[in-house]
Amino acid sequence: MRSYFYPATFAGLYKLLALVGLDSVELLTLLPRILQACLSAYADYRFHVWCRQSKWSTFLLASSWCWFYVGSRTLANTLETSLTMIALSYFPWASECTRFLWPVALSFFVRPTSVIPWVPLCLYHIKKSTHPTWELLLKRYLLIGLLTGALCVGVDSYFHGAVVFSSYEFLKYNVLKGVGSFYGEHPWYWYLSAGLPTVLGVCVLPFLAAGYESVRHRKVYKERAILLLSVCFTVLVYSLLAHKEFRFLLPVLPMCLFITADYLARWSRKASSKMIWFTALLILSVNGLMAGYTGLVHQRGTVDVMPYLATTAKDYRDEFNNPAKILFLMPCHSTPFYSHVHQNVTMRFLHCEPNLTDQPNYQDEADQFYANPMGWVRKNLPVHPLSALPTHVVTFDVLEPQLKDFLSIYQEKVSFFHTDYPTERVGGFVKVYERYDRNAAAGASSTTSTTAVPAMEDESDPLYNP
């Protein structure tokens, strides 16, 4: 369902680090972000060129909280947005150039839905071209598509070990079979009421004004009107799908910023300097607060916990001289995984595969766990021997009451702030528990008047009573 093209880039980077003996946790986690950040920076430059070096366009892009938040993240949507910016900078508004098709084609094979914003733009390009339509489609669109597709299909087939068209699989499962709805559904108007306003932040206000002006005077602002059509078409198509996420709107972000920047540039010619400064400071302060909170505070615990686990796992040995065995009892993919630990230790998280085999009353592993946490523990974790149990358990604080019997043989080692808005599954703090060392506990109890360590294999303990 997903192309290997993007992750293969990081795999090659990892292999290079391993060959030169520099594959430390710091470089494994930092260099992919730097690589994506460099591509995003180049996309920023191309956006600046596309906007004819407008000050407002540069300001809006630099102050965008959303682009700040995702610009260095190794999401396929971030790559998709970067390629969209690059392609837009080459789009032939007044020429016959077709260079924009290369990044569009690559983006399509990385993430097929990225073609949606380009449907109105490509139709406009074909309509205005002086070349015959058949010639343009065969010698440009089809040829570039086939060459790019051959590269991407070749990469995917090599890694899968068989010929595979990941773009087709992606569309088949996510669109035709609606597998995406397994991960949540939203009403059709969600992108209008929450998605687009959140992605744009405070810039949604001038964007709405610019949109109104573009529609009203579409012959005057022809470029803006076509881009607005592309944005509306994308939102419409995505609104028809049950599963919705903020990141799906990232490719239309540069289009929205271009429309807004062009409107503000024209508005500022007549506005007073005080109004211009007030508008700029308002945009900067609101977006700055959103960027700072989402980037530095909100939901940071699942990332902050990983350096602690990496340090702990490096030299850890339990009482049986076994290495660390880490169990994550939280929603699937909540934390980074082996790249942030980079040790030969056992780690496990709750899985959440969709129901690809159409099983009746299907529940993924994560849902089974949250439906009955202690029942899942008794069913999936060994009763004997003690060495088979995880040495460390990572979970959210909201699960402590439900897991108290299981955690009775563990002691809390550290806690990390996660969010100000806890839910039933995602708590305010991420906590790490370490299994008691009976030998150390015995030595400690001999010097104290009370025993702080519970019995390890008490038959009355539900964990040890099958």
CSV table of C-alpha atoms in Angstrom, one decimal:
chain,number,residue,atom,x,y,z
A,1,MET,CA,0.0,0.0,0.0
A,2,ARG,CA,2.9,2.4,0.6
A,3,SER,CA,5.8,3.1,-1.7
A,4,TYR,CA,9.3,2.1,-0.5
A,5,PHE,CA,10.8,5.1,-2.3
A,6,TYR,CA,10.8,7.6,0.6
A,7,PRO,CA,11.8,5.2,3.4
A,8,ALA,CA,14.5,3.7,1.2
A,9,THR,CA,16.2,7.1,1.3
A,10,PHE,CA,16.5,6.8,5.0
A,11,ALA,CA,17.5,3.2,4.8
A,12,GLY,CA,20.3,4.1,2.5
A,13,LEU,CA,21.3,6.9,5.0
A,14,TYR,CA,21.3,4.4,7.9
A,15,LYS,CA,23.4,1.9,5.9
A,16,LEU,CA,26.0,4.6,5.2
A,17,LEU,CA,26.1,5.5,8.9
A,18,ALA,CA,26.6,1.8,9.7
A,19,LEU,CA,29.4,1.4,7.2
A,20,VAL,CA,31.4,4.3,8.7
A,21,GLY,CA,30.6,3.4,12.3
A,22,LEU,CA,28.6,6.5,13.0
A,23,ASP,CA,25.2,4.9,13.6
A,24,SER,CA,24.5,6.4,17.0
A,25,VAL,CA,21.0,7.1,18.2
A,26,GLU,CA,21.5,10.8,17.9
A,27,LEU,CA,22.5,10.6,14.2
A,28,LEU,CA,19.9,7.9,13.4
A,29,THR,CA,17.1,10.2,14.7
A,30,LEU,CA,18.5,13.6,13.6
A,31,LEU,CA,19.8,13.1,10.1
A,32,PRO,CA,16.5,12.0,8.5
A,33,ARG,CA,14.9,15.1,9.9
A,34,ILE,CA,17.8,17.2,8.5
A,35,LEU,CA,17.4,15.6,5.1
A,36,GLN,CA,13.7,16.3,5.0
A,37,ALA,CA,14.3,19.8,6.4
A,38,CYS,CA,16.8,20.5,3.5
A,39,LEU,CA,14.1,19.4,1.0
A,40,SER,CA,11.6,21.6,2.8
A,41,ALA,CA,14.0,24.5,2.7
A,42,TYR,CA,14.5,24.1,-1.0
A,43,ALA,CA,10.7,24.0,-1.4
A,44,ASP,CA,10.5,27.2,0.6
A,45,TYR,CA,12.9,28.8,-1.9
A,46,ARG,CA,10.9,27.6,-4.8
A,47,PHE,CA,7.7,28.9,-3.2
A,48,HIS,CA,9.5,32.3,-2.8
A,49,VAL,CA,10.4,32.2,-6.5
A,50,TRP,CA,6.8,31.2,-7.5
A,51,CYS,CA,5.4,34.1,-5.5
A,52,ARG,CA,7.6,36.5,-7.4
A,53,GLN,CA,9.7,37.1,-4.2
A,54,SER,CA,6.7,38.8,-2.5
A,55,LYS,CA,7.4,39.9,1.1
A,56,TRP,CA,4.0,38.8,2.2
A,57,SER,CA,4.4,35.3,0.7
A,58,THR,CA,7.8,34.8,2.5
A,59,PHE,CA,6.3,36.1,5.7
A,60,LEU,CA,3.3,33.9,5.6
A,61,LEU,CA,5.3,30.8,4.8
A,62,ALA,CA,7.9,31.5,7.5
A,63,SER,CA,5.2,32.2,10.1
A,64,SER,CA,3.0,29.3,9.2
A,65,TRP,CA,2.6,27.2,12.4
A,66,CYS,CA,1.6,24.2,10.5
A,67,TRP,CA,4.6,24.2,8.1
A,68,PHE,CA,6.8,24.8,11.1
A,69,TYR,CA,5.3,21.8,12.8
A,70,VAL,CA,5.7,19.3,9.9
A,71,GLY,CA,8.5,20.8,7.8
A,72,SER,CA,11.2,18.5,9.3
A,73,ARG,CA,9.0,15.5,10.1
A,74,THR,CA,9.5,12.5,7.9
A,75,LEU,CA,5.9,12.1,6.9
A,76,ALA,CA,4.9,11.2,3.4
A,77,ASN,CA,2.6,14.2,3.5
A,78,THR,CA,5.6,16.5,4.2
A,79,LEU,CA,7.4,15.1,1.1
A,80,GLU,CA,4.2,15.4,-0.8
A,81,THR,CA,3.9,19.1,0.2
A,82,SER,CA,7.5,19.9,-0.6
A,83,LEU,CA,7.1,18.3,-4.1
A,84,THR,CA,3.9,20.3,-4.6
A,85,MET,CA,5.7,23.6,-3.8
A,86,ILE,CA,8.4,22.7,-6.2
A,87,ALA,CA,6.0,21.8,-8.9
A,88,LEU,CA,3.9,24.9,-8.5
A,89,SER,CA,7.0,27.0,-9.0
A,90,TYR,CA,7.4,25.5,-12.4
A,91,PHE,CA,3.8,25.5,-13.4
A,92,PRO,CA,3.5,27.3,-16.8
A,93,TRP,CA,1.0,30.0,-16.2
A,94,ALA,CA,2.3,31.8,-19.3
A,95,SER,CA,4.5,29.3,-21.1
A,96,GLU,CA,4.5,25.7,-22.4
A,97,CYS,CA,6.9,24.3,-19.8
A,98,THR,CA,6.2,20.8,-18.5
A,99,ARG,CA,8.9,20.5,-15.9
A,100,PHE,CA,6.3,20.6,-13.2
A,101,LEU,CA,5.1,17.1,-14.2
A,102,TRP,CA,8.2,15.4,-12.8
A,103,PRO,CA,7.6,16.3,-9.1
A,104,VAL,CA,3.9,15.8,-9.6
A,105,ALA,CA,4.5,12.3,-11.0
A,106,LEU,CA,6.9,11.4,-8.2
A,107,SER,CA,4.5,12.7,-5.6
A,108,PHE,CA,1.7,10.6,-7.1
A,109,PHE,CA,3.7,7.4,-6.8
A,110,VAL,CA,4.8,8.2,-3.3
A,111,ARG,CA,1.2,9.0,-2.2
A,112,PRO,CA,-1.5,8.6,-4.9
A,113,THR,CA,-4.0,11.1,-3.4
A,114,SER,CA,-1.5,13.9,-4.0
A,115,VAL,CA,-2.8,14.0,-7.6
A,116,ILE,CA,-6.1,15.4,-6.4
A,117,PRO,CA,-5.1,19.1,-6.2
A,118,TRP,CA,-3.5,18.8,-9.6
A,119,VAL,CA,-6.6,17.7,-11.5
A,120,PRO,CA,-7.9,21.3,-12.0
A,121,LEU,CA,-4.4,22.6,-12.7
A,122,CYS,CA,-3.6,20.0,-15.3
A,123,LEU,CA,-6.9,20.4,-17.0
A,124,TYR,CA,-6.2,24.2,-17.2
A,125,HIS,CA,-2.7,23.5,-18.5
A,126,ILE,CA,-4.0,21.1,-21.2
A,127,LYS,CA,-6.8,23.6,-22.2
A,128,LYS,CA,-4.5,26.6,-22.6
A,129,SER,CA,-1.7,24.8,-24.3
A,130,THR,CA,-1.1,25.5,-28.0
A,131,HIS,CA,0.0,21.9,-28.6
A,132,PRO,CA,-2.5,19.3,-29.7
A,133,THR,CA,-4.1,17.6,-26.7
A,134,TRP,CA,-3.1,14.1,-27.9
A,135,GLU,CA,0.6,15.2,-28.3
A,136,LEU,CA,0.7,16.8,-24.9
A,137,LEU,CA,-0.9,13.7,-23.2
A,138,LEU,CA,1.3,11.2,-25.0
A,139,LYS,CA,4.6,12.9,-25.3
A,140,ARG,CA,4.6,14.7,-21.9
A,141,TYR,CA,2.0,13.4,-19.4
A,142,LEU,CA,2.2,9.7,-20.3
A,143,LEU,CA,5.9,9.6,-21.0
A,144,ILE,CA,6.9,11.4,-17.7
A,145,GLY,CA,4.4,9.2,-15.9
A,146,LEU,CA,5.8,6.0,-17.3
A,147,LEU,CA,9.4,6.9,-16.6
A,148,THR,CA,8.7,8.0,-13.0
A,149,GLY,CA,6.4,5.0,-12.5
A,150,ALA,CA,9.0,2.6,-13.8
A,151,LEU,CA,11.5,3.9,-11.2
A,152,CYS,CA,9.1,3.8,-8.3
A,153,VAL,CA,7.5,0.4,-9.3
A,154,GLY,CA,11.0,-1.0,-9.7
A,155,VAL,CA,12.0,0.2,-6.2
A,156,ASP,CA,8.9,-1.2,-4.6
A,157,SER,CA,9.1,-4.5,-6.5
A,158,TYR,CA,12.8,-5.0,-5.5
A,159,PHE,CA,12.0,-4.5,-1.8
A,160,HIS,CA,8.8,-6.6,-1.9
A,161,GLY,CA,10.4,-9.4,-3.8
A,162,ALA,CA,7.6,-9.4,-6.4
A,163,VAL,CA,6.1,-7.0,-8.9
A,164,VAL,CA,3.8,-4.7,-7.0
A,165,PHE,CA,2.0,-1.5,-7.9
A,166,SER,CA,1.7,0.2,-4.5
A,167,SER,CA,-0.3,3.1,-5.9
A,168,TYR,CA,-3.0,0.7,-7.0
A,169,GLU,CA,-3.0,-1.1,-3.7
A,170,PHE,CA,-3.1,2.2,-1.9
A,171,LEU,CA,-6.3,3.3,-3.8
A,172,LYS,CA,-7.9,-0.2,-3.6
A,173,TYR,CA,-7.7,-0.4,0.2
A,174,ASN,CA,-8.0,3.2,1.3
A,175,VAL,CA,-10.6,4.4,-1.2
A,176,LEU,CA,-12.4,1.4,-2.7
A,177,LYS,CA,-12.5,-0.8,0.4
A,178,GLY,CA,-12.5,2.2,2.9
A,179,VAL,CA,-9.9,0.7,5.2
A,180,GLY,CA,-9.0,4.2,6.3
A,181,SER,CA,-12.3,4.5,8.2
A,182,PHE,CA,-11.1,1.8,10.5
A,183,TYR,CA,-8.9,4.5,12.1
A,184,GLY,CA,-11.7,7.0,12.7
A,185,GLU,CA,-14.5,8.8,10.9
A,186,HIS,CA,-15.6,12.4,10.8
A,187,PRO,CA,-18.6,14.1,9.3
A,188,TRP,CA,-18.4,15.4,5.7
A,189,TYR,CA,-18.1,19.1,6.8
A,190,TRP,CA,-15.1,18.4,9.1
A,191,TYR,CA,-12.5,19.9,6.8
A,192,LEU,CA,-14.6,23.1,6.5
A,193,SER,CA,-15.3,23.4,10.2
A,194,ALA,CA,-12.0,22.2,11.7
A,195,GLY,CA,-9.5,20.9,9.2
A,196,LEU,CA,-8.8,23.9,7.0
A,197,PRO,CA,-9.2,26.5,9.8
A,198,THR,CA,-6.7,24.6,11.9
A,199,VAL,CA,-4.1,24.1,9.2
A,200,LEU,CA,-4.2,27.8,8.2
A,201,GLY,CA,-4.4,29.2,11.7
A,202,VAL,CA,-5.2,32.9,12.0
A,203,CYS,CA,-4.5,33.2,8.2
A,204,VAL,CA,-7.9,31.6,7.6
A,205,LEU,CA,-9.4,35.1,7.9
A,206,PRO,CA,-7.5,36.8,5.1
A,207,PHE,CA,-7.8,33.6,3.1
A,208,LEU,CA,-11.6,33.8,3.2
A,209,ALA,CA,-11.5,37.4,2.2
A,210,ALA,CA,-9.1,36.6,-0.6
A,211,GLY,CA,-11.3,33.7,-1.7
A,212,TYR,CA,-14.3,35.9,-1.9
A,213,GLU,CA,-12.4,38.5,-3.9
A,214,SER,CA,-11.0,35.9,-6.2
A,215,VAL,CA,-14.5,34.5,-7.0
A,216,ARG,CA,-16.0,37.9,-7.4
A,217,HIS,CA,-13.3,39.1,-9.8
A,218,ARG,CA,-12.1,35.8,-11.2
A,219,LYS,CA,-11.2,37.3,-14.6
A,220,VAL,CA,-8.9,39.8,-12.9
A,221,TYR,CA,-7.4,37.3,-10.5
A,222,LYS,CA,-7.3,34.4,-12.8
A,223,GLU,CA,-4.3,32.6,-11.2
A,224,ARG,CA,-5.8,32.9,-7.7
A,225,ALA,CA,-9.2,31.7,-9.0
A,226,ILE,CA,-7.7,28.5,-10.5
A,227,LEU,CA,-5.7,27.8,-7.3
A,228,LEU,CA,-8.9,28.4,-5.2
A,229,LEU,CA,-10.7,25.9,-7.5
A,230,SER,CA,-7.9,23.4,-6.8
A,231,VAL,CA,-8.2,23.9,-3.1
A,232,CYS,CA,-12.0,23.6,-3.1
A,233,PHE,CA,-11.8,20.5,-5.3
A,234,THR,CA,-9.4,18.8,-2.9
A,235,VAL,CA,-11.5,19.6,0.1
A,236,LEU,CA,-14.6,18.3,-1.7
A,237,VAL,CA,-12.9,15.0,-2.6
A,238,TYR,CA,-11.5,14.5,0.8
A,239,SER,CA,-14.8,15.3,2.4
A,240,LEU,CA,-16.4,12.4,0.6
A,241,LEU,CA,-14.0,10.0,2.4
A,242,ALA,CA,-15.0,8.9,5.9
A,243,HIS,CA,-11.5,9.0,7.4
A,244,LYS,CA,-10.1,12.6,7.8
A,245,GLU,CA,-6.8,14.0,9.1
A,246,PHE,CA,-5.3,17.5,9.3
A,247,ARG,CA,-2.2,16.3,7.4
A,248,PHE,CA,-4.2,15.3,4.3
A,249,LEU,CA,-4.6,19.1,3.7
A,250,LEU,CA,-0.9,19.9,3.7
A,251,PRO,CA,-0.5,19.9,-0.2
A,252,VAL,CA,-3.1,22.7,-0.5
A,253,LEU,CA,-1.3,24.8,2.2
A,254,PRO,CA,1.1,26.5,-0.3
A,255,MET,CA,-1.9,27.3,-2.6
A,256,CYS,CA,-3.8,28.9,0.3
A,257,LEU,CA,-0.8,30.9,1.4
A,258,PHE,CA,-0.2,32.1,-2.2
A,259,ILE,CA,-3.8,33.3,-2.5
A,260,THR,CA,-3.6,35.0,0.9
A,261,ALA,CA,-0.2,36.6,0.2
A,262,ASP,CA,-1.4,38.0,-3.1
A,263,TYR,CA,-4.5,39.5,-1.4
A,264,LEU,CA,-2.5,41.0,1.5
A,265,ALA,CA,0.1,42.4,-0.9
A,266,ARG,CA,-2.7,44.3,-2.8
A,267,TRP,CA,-4.4,45.3,0.4
A,268,SER,CA,-1.2,46.7,2.0
A,269,ARG,CA,-0.8,49.2,-0.9
A,270,LYS,CA,-3.8,51.1,0.4
A,271,ALA,CA,-3.7,50.2,4.1
A,272,SER,CA,-2.0,52.4,6.7
A,273,SER,CA,1.4,51.4,8.1
A,274,LYS,CA,-0.3,50.8,11.5
A,275,MET,CA,-2.8,48.4,10.1
A,276,ILE,CA,0.0,46.6,8.2
A,277,TRP,CA,2.1,46.2,11.3
A,278,PHE,CA,-0.9,45.2,13.4
A,279,THR,CA,-1.9,42.5,10.9
A,280,ALA,CA,1.7,41.2,10.6
A,281,LEU,CA,2.1,41.1,14.4
A,282,LEU,CA,-1.3,39.4,14.9
A,283,ILE,CA,-0.4,36.6,12.4
A,284,LEU,CA,3.1,36.2,13.9
A,285,SER,CA,2.0,36.1,17.5
A,286,VAL,CA,-1.0,33.7,17.0
A,287,ASN,CA,0.9,31.4,14.7
A,288,GLY,CA,4.0,31.6,17.0
A,289,LEU,CA,1.9,30.5,20.0
A,290,MET,CA,0.4,27.6,18.1
A,291,ALA,CA,3.8,26.5,16.7
A,292,GLY,CA,5.4,26.8,20.1
A,293,TYR,CA,2.7,24.9,21.9
A,294,THR,CA,2.3,22.1,19.4
A,295,GLY,CA,6.0,21.8,18.7
A,296,LEU,CA,7.4,22.0,22.2
A,297,VAL,CA,4.7,21.1,24.7
A,298,HIS,CA,1.7,19.2,23.4
A,299,GLN,CA,2.0,15.4,23.3
A,300,ARG,CA,5.8,15.5,23.8
A,301,GLY,CA,5.9,12.7,26.4
A,302,THR,CA,6.0,9.8,23.9
A,303,VAL,CA,9.1,11.3,22.4
A,304,ASP,CA,10.8,12.4,25.6
A,305,VAL,CA,10.6,8.9,27.0
A,306,MET,CA,12.7,7.4,24.2
A,307,PRO,CA,16.2,8.8,25.3
A,308,TYR,CA,15.6,7.4,28.8
A,309,LEU,CA,14.7,4.0,27.4
A,310,ALA,CA,17.8,4.1,25.1
A,311,THR,CA,20.1,4.9,28.0
A,312,THR,CA,18.5,2.3,30.2
A,313,ALA,CA,18.5,-0.5,27.6
A,314,LYS,CA,22.2,0.1,26.8
A,315,ASP,CA,23.7,-1.6,29.9
A,316,TYR,CA,20.7,-3.1,31.6
A,317,ARG,CA,20.7,-6.6,32.9
A,318,ASP,CA,18.0,-8.1,35.1
A,319,GLU,CA,18.5,-10.5,37.9
A,320,PHE,CA,18.7,-13.3,35.4
A,321,ASN,CA,21.3,-11.5,33.4
A,322,ASN,CA,18.9,-10.9,30.5
A,323,PRO,CA,18.8,-7.7,28.5
A,324,ALA,CA,15.9,-5.3,28.7
A,325,LYS,CA,12.5,-6.3,27.4
A,326,ILE,CA,10.2,-3.3,26.9
A,327,LEU,CA,6.4,-3.4,26.6
A,328,PHE,CA,4.5,-0.4,25.4
A,329,LEU,CA,0.9,-0.5,26.7
A,330,MET,CA,-0.5,2.5,24.8
A,331,PRO,CA,-2.3,3.2,21.5
A,332,CYS,CA,-0.3,1.7,18.6
A,333,HIS,CA,2.5,3.7,17.2
A,334,SER,CA,2.4,6.2,20.0
A,335,THR,CA,6.1,6.3,20.4
A,336,PRO,CA,9.1,6.1,18.0
A,337,PHE,CA,10.6,2.6,18.1
A,338,TYR,CA,14.0,1.0,17.3
A,339,SER,CA,15.6,4.0,15.7
A,340,HIS,CA,15.4,5.8,19.0
A,341,VAL,CA,16.8,2.9,21.0
A,342,HIS,CA,19.2,1.2,18.6
A,343,GLN,CA,20.0,-1.7,21.0
A,344,ASN,CA,19.5,-5.4,20.5
A,345,VAL,CA,16.6,-5.6,23.0
A,346,THR,CA,13.1,-6.9,22.7
A,347,MET,CA,10.4,-4.3,22.3
A,348,ARG,CA,6.7,-4.8,21.7
A,349,PHE,CA,3.7,-2.4,21.2
A,350,LEU,CA,0.0,-3.0,20.8
A,351,HIS,CA,-0.8,-3.6,17.1
A,352,CYS,CA,-3.7,-2.1,15.2
A,353,GLU,CA,-3.9,-3.8,11.8
A,354,PRO,CA,-7.1,-3.1,9.9
A,355,ASN,CA,-9.6,-6.0,9.2
A,356,LEU,CA,-8.2,-7.0,5.8
A,357,THR,CA,-9.8,-10.5,6.0
A,358,ASP,CA,-13.3,-9.3,6.8
A,359,GLN,CA,-13.5,-11.0,10.1
A,360,PRO,CA,-16.9,-10.5,11.9
A,361,ASN,CA,-16.8,-8.4,15.1
A,362,TYR,CA,-13.1,-7.7,14.5
A,363,GLN,CA,-11.1,-5.9,17.1
A,364,ASP,CA,-7.4,-5.0,16.7
A,365,GLU,CA,-5.0,-5.7,19.5
A,366,ALA,CA,-5.0,-2.2,20.9
A,367,ASP,CA,-8.9,-2.2,21.1
A,368,GLN,CA,-8.8,-5.6,22.8
A,369,PHE,CA,-6.4,-4.3,25.4
A,370,TYR,CA,-8.4,-1.2,26.2
A,371,ALA,CA,-11.6,-3.1,26.4
A,372,ASN,CA,-10.1,-5.2,29.3
A,373,PRO,CA,-6.5,-4.3,30.2
A,374,MET,CA,-6.0,-7.0,32.9
A,375,GLY,CA,-7.7,-9.6,30.8
A,376,TRP,CA,-5.3,-8.9,27.9
A,377,VAL,CA,-2.4,-9.0,30.3
A,378,ARG,CA,-3.4,-12.4,31.6
A,379,LYS,CA,-4.0,-13.8,28.1
A,380,ASN,CA,-0.9,-12.5,26.4
A,381,LEU,CA,1.9,-12.3,29.0
A,382,PRO,CA,3.5,-15.5,30.5
A,383,VAL,CA,2.7,-16.5,34.0
A,384,HIS,CA,6.0,-18.3,34.6
A,385,PRO,CA,8.9,-17.9,34.6
A,386,LEU,CA,9.4,-14.4,36.0
A,387,SER,CA,12.2,-13.7,33.5
A,388,ALA,CA,9.7,-14.0,30.6
A,389,LEU,CA,7.9,-10.9,31.7
A,390,PRO,CA,8.9,-7.5,30.4
A,391,THR,CA,11.6,-5.8,32.4
A,392,HIS,CA,10.0,-2.4,31.6
A,393,VAL,CA,6.5,-1.3,30.9
A,394,VAL,CA,5.7,2.1,29.3
A,395,THR,CA,2.1,3.3,29.7
A,396,PHE,CA,0.0,6.4,30.3
A,397,ASP,CA,-0.9,7.4,33.8
A,398,VAL,CA,-4.7,7.0,33.1
A,399,LEU,CA,-4.2,3.2,33.0
A,400,GLU,CA,-2.6,2.8,36.5
A,401,PRO,CA,-5.9,2.0,38.3
A,402,GLN,CA,-6.8,-0.7,35.7
A,403,LEU,CA,-3.3,-2.2,35.7
A,404,LYS,CA,-2.6,-2.1,39.5
A,405,ASP,CA,-2.5,-5.9,39.9
A,406,PHE,CA,0.0,-6.3,37.0
A,407,LEU,CA,2.1,-3.3,38.1
A,408,SER,CA,2.4,-4.6,41.6
A,409,ILE,CA,5.6,-6.3,40.7
A,410,TYR,CA,7.0,-3.2,39.1
A,411,GLN,CA,8.2,0.1,40.5
A,412,GLU,CA,7.7,3.5,38.8
A,413,LYS,CA,11.1,4.8,37.6
A,414,VAL,CA,10.3,8.0,35.7
A,415,SER,CA,7.4,10.1,34.5
A,416,PHE,CA,7.2,12.5,31.5
A,417,PHE,CA,4.7,15.2,30.8
A,418,HIS,CA,2.6,14.5,27.7
A,419,THR,CA,-0.5,16.7,27.3
A,420,ASP,CA,-2.8,19.1,29.1
A,421,TYR,CA,-5.8,17.4,27.5
A,422,PRO,CA,-5.8,13.7,28.6
A,423,THR,CA,-8.4,11.3,27.3
A,424,GLU,CA,-9.5,7.8,28.3
A,425,ARG,CA,-6.6,6.3,26.4
A,426,VAL,CA,-4.0,9.0,26.3
A,427,GLY,CA,-3.0,10.4,29.7
A,428,GLY,CA,-1.3,13.5,30.8
A,429,PHE,CA,1.9,11.7,31.7
A,430,VAL,CA,3.9,8.8,30.2
A,431,LYS,CA,5.3,6.5,32.9
A,432,VAL,CA,8.0,3.9,32.8
A,433,TYR,CA,7.9,1.0,35.3
A,434,GLU,CA,10.8,-1.4,36.0
A,435,ARG,CA,10.3,-5.0,37.2
A,436,TYR,CA,11.5,-5.5,40.8
A,437,ASP,CA,14.9,-7.2,41.2
A,438,ARG,CA,14.2,-9.8,43.9
A,439,ASN,CA,17.9,-10.1,44.9
A,440,ALA,CA,18.2,-6.3,45.3
A,441,ALA,CA,14.8,-6.2,47.1
A,442,ALA,CA,15.9,-8.9,49.5
A,443,GLY,CA,19.0,-7.0,50.4
A,444,ALA,CA,17.0,-3.8,50.9
A,445,SER,CA,14.4,-5.5,53.0
A,446,SER,CA,17.0,-6.9,55.4
A,447,THR,CA,18.0,-3.4,56.4
A,448,THR,CA,14.5,-2.0,56.8
A,449,SER,CA,11.7,-2.7,59.2
A,450,THR,CA,9.0,-2.9,56.5
A,451,THR,CA,8.9,-4.8,53.2
A,452,ALA,CA,8.2,-2.4,50.3
A,453,VAL,CA,8.3,-5.2,47.7
A,454,PRO,CA,5.3,-7.4,47.1
A,455,ALA,CA,5.6,-11.2,46.8
A,456,MET,CA,6.9,-12.1,43.4
A,457,GLU,CA,4.9,-15.3,42.8
A,458,ASP,CA,2.0,-15.1,45.2
A,459,GLU,CA,-0.7,-17.5,44.1
A,460,SER,CA,-3.3,-15.0,45.2
A,461,ASP,CA,-2.0,-12.4,42.7
A,462,PRO,CA,-4.3,-12.5,39.6
A,463,LEU,CA,-1.3,-12.2,37.3
A,464,TYR,CA,0.2,-15.5,38.5
A,465,ASN,CA,-3.1,-17.3,38.9
A,466,PRO,CA,-4.1,-18.7,35.5
